[in-house]
mmCIF file of C-alpha atoms in Angstrom:
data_model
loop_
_atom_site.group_PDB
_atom_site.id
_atom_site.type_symbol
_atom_site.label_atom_id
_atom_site.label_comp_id
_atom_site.label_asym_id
_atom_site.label_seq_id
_atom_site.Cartn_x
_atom_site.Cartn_y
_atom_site.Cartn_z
ATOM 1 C CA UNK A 27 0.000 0.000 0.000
ATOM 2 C CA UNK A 28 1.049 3.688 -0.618
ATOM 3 C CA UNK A 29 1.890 5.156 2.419
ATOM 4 C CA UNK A 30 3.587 7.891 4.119
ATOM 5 C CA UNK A 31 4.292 7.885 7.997
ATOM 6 C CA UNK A 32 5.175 11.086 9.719
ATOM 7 C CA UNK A 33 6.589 11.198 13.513
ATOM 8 C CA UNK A 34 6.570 12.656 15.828
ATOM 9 C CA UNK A 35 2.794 13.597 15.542
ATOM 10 C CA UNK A 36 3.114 16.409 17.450
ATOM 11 C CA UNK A 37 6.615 18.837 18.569
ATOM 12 C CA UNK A 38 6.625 21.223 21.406
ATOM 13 C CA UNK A 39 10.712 23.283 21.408
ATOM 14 C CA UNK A 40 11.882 26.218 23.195
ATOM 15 C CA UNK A 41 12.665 29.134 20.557
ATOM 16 C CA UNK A 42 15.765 28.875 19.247
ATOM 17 C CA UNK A 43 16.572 25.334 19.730
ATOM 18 C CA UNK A 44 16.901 23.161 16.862
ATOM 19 C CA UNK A 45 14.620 20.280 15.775
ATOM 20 C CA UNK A 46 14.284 17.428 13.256
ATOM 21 C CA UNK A 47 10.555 15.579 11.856
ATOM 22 C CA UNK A 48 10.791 12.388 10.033
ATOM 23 C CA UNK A 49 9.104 10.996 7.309
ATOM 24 C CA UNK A 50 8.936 7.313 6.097
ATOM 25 C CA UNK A 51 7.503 6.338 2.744
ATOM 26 C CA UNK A 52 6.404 2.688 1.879
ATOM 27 C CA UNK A 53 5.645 4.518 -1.829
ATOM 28 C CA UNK A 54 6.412 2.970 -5.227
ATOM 29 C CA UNK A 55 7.505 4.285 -8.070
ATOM 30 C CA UNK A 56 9.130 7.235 -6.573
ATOM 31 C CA UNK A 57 9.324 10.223 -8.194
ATOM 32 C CA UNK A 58 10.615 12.676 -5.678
ATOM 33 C CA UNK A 59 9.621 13.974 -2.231
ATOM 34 C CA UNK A 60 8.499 17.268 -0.877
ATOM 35 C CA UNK A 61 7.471 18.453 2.248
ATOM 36 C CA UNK A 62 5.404 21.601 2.610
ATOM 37 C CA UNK A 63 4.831 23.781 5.405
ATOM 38 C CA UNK A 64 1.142 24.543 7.034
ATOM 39 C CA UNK A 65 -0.036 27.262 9.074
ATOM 40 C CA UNK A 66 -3.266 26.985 11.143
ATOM 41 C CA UNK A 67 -6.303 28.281 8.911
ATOM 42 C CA UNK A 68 -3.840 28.263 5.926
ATOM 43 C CA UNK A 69 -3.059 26.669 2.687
ATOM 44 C CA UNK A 70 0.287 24.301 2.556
ATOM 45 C CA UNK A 71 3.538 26.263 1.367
ATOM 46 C CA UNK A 72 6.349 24.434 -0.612
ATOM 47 C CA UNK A 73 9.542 24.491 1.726
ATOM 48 C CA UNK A 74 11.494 21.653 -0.753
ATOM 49 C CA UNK A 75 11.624 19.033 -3.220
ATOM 50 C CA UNK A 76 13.853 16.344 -3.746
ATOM 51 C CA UNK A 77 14.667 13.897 -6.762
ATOM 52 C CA UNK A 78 15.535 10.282 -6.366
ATOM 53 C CA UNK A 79 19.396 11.303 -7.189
ATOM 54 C CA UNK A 80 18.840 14.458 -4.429
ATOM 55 C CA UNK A 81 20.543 13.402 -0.830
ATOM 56 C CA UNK A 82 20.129 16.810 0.665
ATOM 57 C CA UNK A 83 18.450 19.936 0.015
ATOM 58 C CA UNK A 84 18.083 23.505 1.730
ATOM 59 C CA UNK A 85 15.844 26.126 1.511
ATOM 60 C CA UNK A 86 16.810 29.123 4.645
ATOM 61 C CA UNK A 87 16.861 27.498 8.272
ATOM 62 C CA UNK A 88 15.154 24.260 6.659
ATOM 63 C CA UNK A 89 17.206 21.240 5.657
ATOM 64 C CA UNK A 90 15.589 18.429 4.303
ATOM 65 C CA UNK A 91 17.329 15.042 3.659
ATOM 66 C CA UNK A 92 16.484 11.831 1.596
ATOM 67 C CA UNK A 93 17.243 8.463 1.989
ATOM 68 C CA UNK A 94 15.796 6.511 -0.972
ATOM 69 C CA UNK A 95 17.325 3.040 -0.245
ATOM 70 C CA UNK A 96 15.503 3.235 3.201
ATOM 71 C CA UNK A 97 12.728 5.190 1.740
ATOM 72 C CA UNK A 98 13.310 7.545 4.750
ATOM 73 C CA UNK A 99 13.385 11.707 4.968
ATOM 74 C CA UNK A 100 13.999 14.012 7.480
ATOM 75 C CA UNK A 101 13.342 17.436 7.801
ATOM 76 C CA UNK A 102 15.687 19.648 10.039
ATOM 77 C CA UNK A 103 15.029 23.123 11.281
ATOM 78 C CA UNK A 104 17.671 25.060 13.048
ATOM 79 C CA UNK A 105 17.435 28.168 14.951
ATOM 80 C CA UNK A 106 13.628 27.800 15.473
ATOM 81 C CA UNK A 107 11.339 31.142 15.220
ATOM 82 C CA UNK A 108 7.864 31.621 16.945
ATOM 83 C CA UNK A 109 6.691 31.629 12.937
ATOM 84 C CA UNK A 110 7.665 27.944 12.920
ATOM 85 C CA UNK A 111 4.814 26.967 14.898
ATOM 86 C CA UNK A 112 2.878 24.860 12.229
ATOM 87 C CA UNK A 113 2.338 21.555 10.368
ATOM 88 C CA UNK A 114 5.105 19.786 8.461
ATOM 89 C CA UNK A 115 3.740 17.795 5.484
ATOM 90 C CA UNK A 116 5.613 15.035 4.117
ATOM 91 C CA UNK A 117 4.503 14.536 0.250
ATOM 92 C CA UNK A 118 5.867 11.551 -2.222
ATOM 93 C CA UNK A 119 5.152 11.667 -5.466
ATOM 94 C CA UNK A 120 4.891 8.756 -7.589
ATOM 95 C CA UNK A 121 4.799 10.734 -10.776
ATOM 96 C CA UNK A 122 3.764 14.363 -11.867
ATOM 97 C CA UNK A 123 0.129 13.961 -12.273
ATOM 98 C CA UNK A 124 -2.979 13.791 -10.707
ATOM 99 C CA UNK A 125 -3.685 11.618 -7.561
ATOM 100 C CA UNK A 126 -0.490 10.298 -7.499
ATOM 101 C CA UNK A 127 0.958 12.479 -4.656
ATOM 102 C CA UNK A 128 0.918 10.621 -1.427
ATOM 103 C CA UNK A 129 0.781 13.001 1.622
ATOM 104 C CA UNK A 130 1.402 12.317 5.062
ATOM 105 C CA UNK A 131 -0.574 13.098 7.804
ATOM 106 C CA UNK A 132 1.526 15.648 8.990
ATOM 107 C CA UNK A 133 3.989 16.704 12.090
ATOM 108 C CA UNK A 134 2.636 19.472 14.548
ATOM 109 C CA UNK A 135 5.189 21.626 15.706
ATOM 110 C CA UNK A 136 5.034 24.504 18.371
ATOM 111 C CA UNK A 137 7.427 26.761 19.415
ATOM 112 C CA UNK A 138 7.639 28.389 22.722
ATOM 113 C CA UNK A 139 9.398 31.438 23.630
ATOM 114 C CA UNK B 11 -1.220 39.010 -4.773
ATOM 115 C CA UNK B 12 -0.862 36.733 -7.559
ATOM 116 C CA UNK B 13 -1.362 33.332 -5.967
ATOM 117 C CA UNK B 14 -3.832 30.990 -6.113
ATOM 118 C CA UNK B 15 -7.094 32.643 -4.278
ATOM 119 C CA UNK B 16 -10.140 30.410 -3.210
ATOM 120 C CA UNK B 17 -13.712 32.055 -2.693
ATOM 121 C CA UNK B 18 -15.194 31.664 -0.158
ATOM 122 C CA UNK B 19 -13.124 31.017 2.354
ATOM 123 C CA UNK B 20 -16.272 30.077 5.250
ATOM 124 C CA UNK B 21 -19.609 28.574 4.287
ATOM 125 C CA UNK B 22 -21.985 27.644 6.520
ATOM 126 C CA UNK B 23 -24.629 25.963 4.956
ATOM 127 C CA UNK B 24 -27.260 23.375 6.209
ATOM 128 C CA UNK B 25 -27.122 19.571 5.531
ATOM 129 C CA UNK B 26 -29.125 18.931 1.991
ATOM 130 C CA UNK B 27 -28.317 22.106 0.836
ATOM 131 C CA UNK B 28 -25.858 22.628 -2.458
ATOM 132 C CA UNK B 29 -22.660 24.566 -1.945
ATOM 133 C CA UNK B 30 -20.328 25.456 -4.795
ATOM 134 C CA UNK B 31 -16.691 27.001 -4.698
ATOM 135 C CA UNK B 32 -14.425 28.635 -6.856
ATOM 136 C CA UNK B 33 -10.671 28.191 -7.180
ATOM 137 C CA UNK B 34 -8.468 31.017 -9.182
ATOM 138 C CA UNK B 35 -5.357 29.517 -9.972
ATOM 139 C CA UNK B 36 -1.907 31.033 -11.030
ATOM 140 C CA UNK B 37 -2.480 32.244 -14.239
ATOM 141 C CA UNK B 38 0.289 30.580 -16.204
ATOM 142 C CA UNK B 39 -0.733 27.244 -14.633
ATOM 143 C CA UNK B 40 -1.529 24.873 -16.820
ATOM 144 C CA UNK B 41 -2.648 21.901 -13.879
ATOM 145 C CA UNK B 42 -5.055 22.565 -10.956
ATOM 146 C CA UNK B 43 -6.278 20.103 -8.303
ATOM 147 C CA UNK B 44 -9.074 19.891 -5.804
ATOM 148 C CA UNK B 45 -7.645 18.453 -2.293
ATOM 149 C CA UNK B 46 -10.543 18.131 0.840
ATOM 150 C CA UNK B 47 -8.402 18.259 4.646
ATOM 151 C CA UNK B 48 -9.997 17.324 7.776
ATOM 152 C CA UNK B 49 -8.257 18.820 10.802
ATOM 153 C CA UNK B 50 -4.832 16.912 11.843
ATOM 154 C CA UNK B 51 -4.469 14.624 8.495
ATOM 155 C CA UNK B 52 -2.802 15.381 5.204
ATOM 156 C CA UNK B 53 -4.518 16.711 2.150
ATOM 157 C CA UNK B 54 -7.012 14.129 0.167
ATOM 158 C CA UNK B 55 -6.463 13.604 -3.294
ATOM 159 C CA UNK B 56 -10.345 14.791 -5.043
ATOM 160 C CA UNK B 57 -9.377 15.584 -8.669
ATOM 161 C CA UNK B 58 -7.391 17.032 -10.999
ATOM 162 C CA UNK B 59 -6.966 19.102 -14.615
ATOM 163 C CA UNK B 60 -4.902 19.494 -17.330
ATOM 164 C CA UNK B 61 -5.651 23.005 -18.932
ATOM 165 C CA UNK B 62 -9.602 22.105 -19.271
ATOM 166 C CA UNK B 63 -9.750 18.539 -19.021
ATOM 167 C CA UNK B 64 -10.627 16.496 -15.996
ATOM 168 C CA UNK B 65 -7.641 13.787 -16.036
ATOM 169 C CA UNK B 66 -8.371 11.941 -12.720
ATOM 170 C CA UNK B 67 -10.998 11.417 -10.419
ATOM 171 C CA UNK B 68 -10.586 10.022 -6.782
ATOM 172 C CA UNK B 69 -13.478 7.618 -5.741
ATOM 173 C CA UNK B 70 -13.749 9.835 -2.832
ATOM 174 C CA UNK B 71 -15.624 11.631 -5.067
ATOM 175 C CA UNK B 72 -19.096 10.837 -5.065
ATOM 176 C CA UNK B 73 -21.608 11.701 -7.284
ATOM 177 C CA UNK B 74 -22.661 14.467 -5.657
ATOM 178 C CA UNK B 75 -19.410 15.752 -6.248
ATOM 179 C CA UNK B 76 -18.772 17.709 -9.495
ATOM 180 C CA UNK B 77 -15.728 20.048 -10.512
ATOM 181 C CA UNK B 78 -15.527 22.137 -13.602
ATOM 182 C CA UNK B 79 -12.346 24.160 -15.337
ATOM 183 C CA UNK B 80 -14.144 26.126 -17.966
ATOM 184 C CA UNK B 81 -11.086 27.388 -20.565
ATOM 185 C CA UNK B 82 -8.758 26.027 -18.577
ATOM 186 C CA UNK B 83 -8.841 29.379 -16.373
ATOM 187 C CA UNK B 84 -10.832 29.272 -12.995
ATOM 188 C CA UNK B 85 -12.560 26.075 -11.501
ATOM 189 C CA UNK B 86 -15.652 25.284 -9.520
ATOM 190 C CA UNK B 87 -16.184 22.371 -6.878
ATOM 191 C CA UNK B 88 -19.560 22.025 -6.537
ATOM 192 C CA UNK B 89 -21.074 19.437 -3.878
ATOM 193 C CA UNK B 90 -24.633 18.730 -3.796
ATOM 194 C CA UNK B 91 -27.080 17.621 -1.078
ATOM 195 C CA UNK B 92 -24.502 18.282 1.302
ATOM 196 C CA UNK B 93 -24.063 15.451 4.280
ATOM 197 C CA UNK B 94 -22.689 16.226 7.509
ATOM 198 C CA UNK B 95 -19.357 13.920 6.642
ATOM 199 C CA UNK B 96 -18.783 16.753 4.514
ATOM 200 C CA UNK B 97 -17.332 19.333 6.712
ATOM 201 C CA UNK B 98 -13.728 19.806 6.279
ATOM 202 C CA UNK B 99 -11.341 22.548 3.979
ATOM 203 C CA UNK B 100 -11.335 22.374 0.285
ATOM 204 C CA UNK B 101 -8.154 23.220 -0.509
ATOM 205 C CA UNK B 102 -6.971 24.027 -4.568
ATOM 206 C CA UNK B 103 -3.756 23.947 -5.637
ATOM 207 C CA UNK B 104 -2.076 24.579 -9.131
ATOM 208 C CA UNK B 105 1.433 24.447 -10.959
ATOM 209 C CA UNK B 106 3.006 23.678 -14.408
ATOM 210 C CA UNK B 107 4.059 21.106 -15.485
ATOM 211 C CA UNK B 108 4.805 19.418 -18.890
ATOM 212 C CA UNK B 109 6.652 15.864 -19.928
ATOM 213 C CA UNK B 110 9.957 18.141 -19.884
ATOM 214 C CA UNK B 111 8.793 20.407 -17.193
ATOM 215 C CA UNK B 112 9.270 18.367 -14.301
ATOM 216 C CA UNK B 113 9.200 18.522 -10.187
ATOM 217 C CA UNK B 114 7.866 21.573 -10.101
ATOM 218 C CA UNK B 115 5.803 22.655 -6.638
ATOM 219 C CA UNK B 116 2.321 23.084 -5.854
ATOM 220 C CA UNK B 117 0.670 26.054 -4.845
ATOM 221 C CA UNK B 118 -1.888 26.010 -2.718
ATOM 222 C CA UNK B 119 -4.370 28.324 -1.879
ATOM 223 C CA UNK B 120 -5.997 28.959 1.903
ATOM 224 C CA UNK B 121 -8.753 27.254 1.089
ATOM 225 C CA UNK B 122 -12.506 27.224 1.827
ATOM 226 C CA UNK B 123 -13.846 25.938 5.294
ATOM 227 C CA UNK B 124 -17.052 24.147 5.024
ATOM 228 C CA UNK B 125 -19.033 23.823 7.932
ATOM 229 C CA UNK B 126 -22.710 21.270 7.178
ATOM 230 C CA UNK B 127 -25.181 21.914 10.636
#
């Protein structure tokens, strides 16, 4: 079965520490892997993508990694802000159309001053 | 603000009635999809177009269930005899994308809250 697995389910840091989410993906064929960033009452934001061949990739504070012989991902945040407070959205894609984007339930992530 | 905008953004409506919403995506976006979220899971899959065609349909999608992309401009989701299993966000997103064009990100919009009493 298509599946992605996100953990923790839910984060609770101090500002300014650092923090990683993880994402495992039981998805196949792989076409590359995204995660997206959600604010409460708001609609997903792209924070990366990543191609099979893609081991890391960073986009500001946010580092996202890829493991595709485990089928594993991880997505690190350093430094965190107040603004990170939100939901971390693991997405696989199994090609570039239609239904075929598998998204994970997500990772809920506050930060605390 | 040239990102994808979603109207209404709250409906309140009353179980049985019709409700319909419109999606305006980017406007060089040739693919736009309809997505439904209930609080504290991921996006659901609903369906998806290519310019003005209709390319897949989820079976979540019931019949009473019906999305248009006139021109291959704005889009509609349209749900009728709404059912109380039916409260959640719709959420559109677009991007382009071609058989060269690849990997490229979705853009979502904020979405429209339904809420069936």
């Amino acid at each position: 079965k298509n599946q992605v697995e996100q953990s923790p389910q839910s984060l609770i840091i101090l500002e300014g520490k650092n923090c990683t989410l993880q994402c495992n993906y039981t998805v196949s064929p792989f076409s590359n892997l995204r995660w997206y960033k959600q604010d409460t009452g708001r609609g997903p934001v792209s924070l990366t993508i990543m191609t099979f061949s893609e081991n890391t990739k960073s986009n500001g504070r946010y580092t996202a990694t890829l493991d595709a012989d485990t089928k594993q991902s991880s997505l690190h945040i350093t430094a965190s802000q107040l603004s990170d407070s939100a939901s971390y959205i693991c997405v696989v894609t199994r090609d570039n159309y239609g239904q075929n984007f598998v998204f994970g339930p997500g990772t809920r992530l506050s930060v605390l001053p | 603000d040239t990102g994808v905008s979603q109207d209404p953004r709250h409906k309140i409506t009353k179980r049985g009635q019709n409700v319909t919403f419109r999606c305006d995506p980017i406007s060089e976006h040739n693919r736009l999809y309809w997505y439904r979220q209930t609080l504290g899971q991921g996006p659901e899959f609903l369906t998806y177009f290519q310019n003005e065609a209709q390319l897949e349909k989820s079976r979540l999608l019931s019949d009473r269930f019906s999305a248009e992309r006139p021109k291959g401009s704005f889009s509609t989701l349209e749900i009728q005899r709404t059912e109380q299993g039916d409260s959640a966000m719709y959420l559109c997103a677009s991007s382009f994308g071609t058989e060269v064009i690849l990997n490229q990100p979705q853009h979502f919009g904020d979405g429209t809250r339904l809420s069936i009493l």
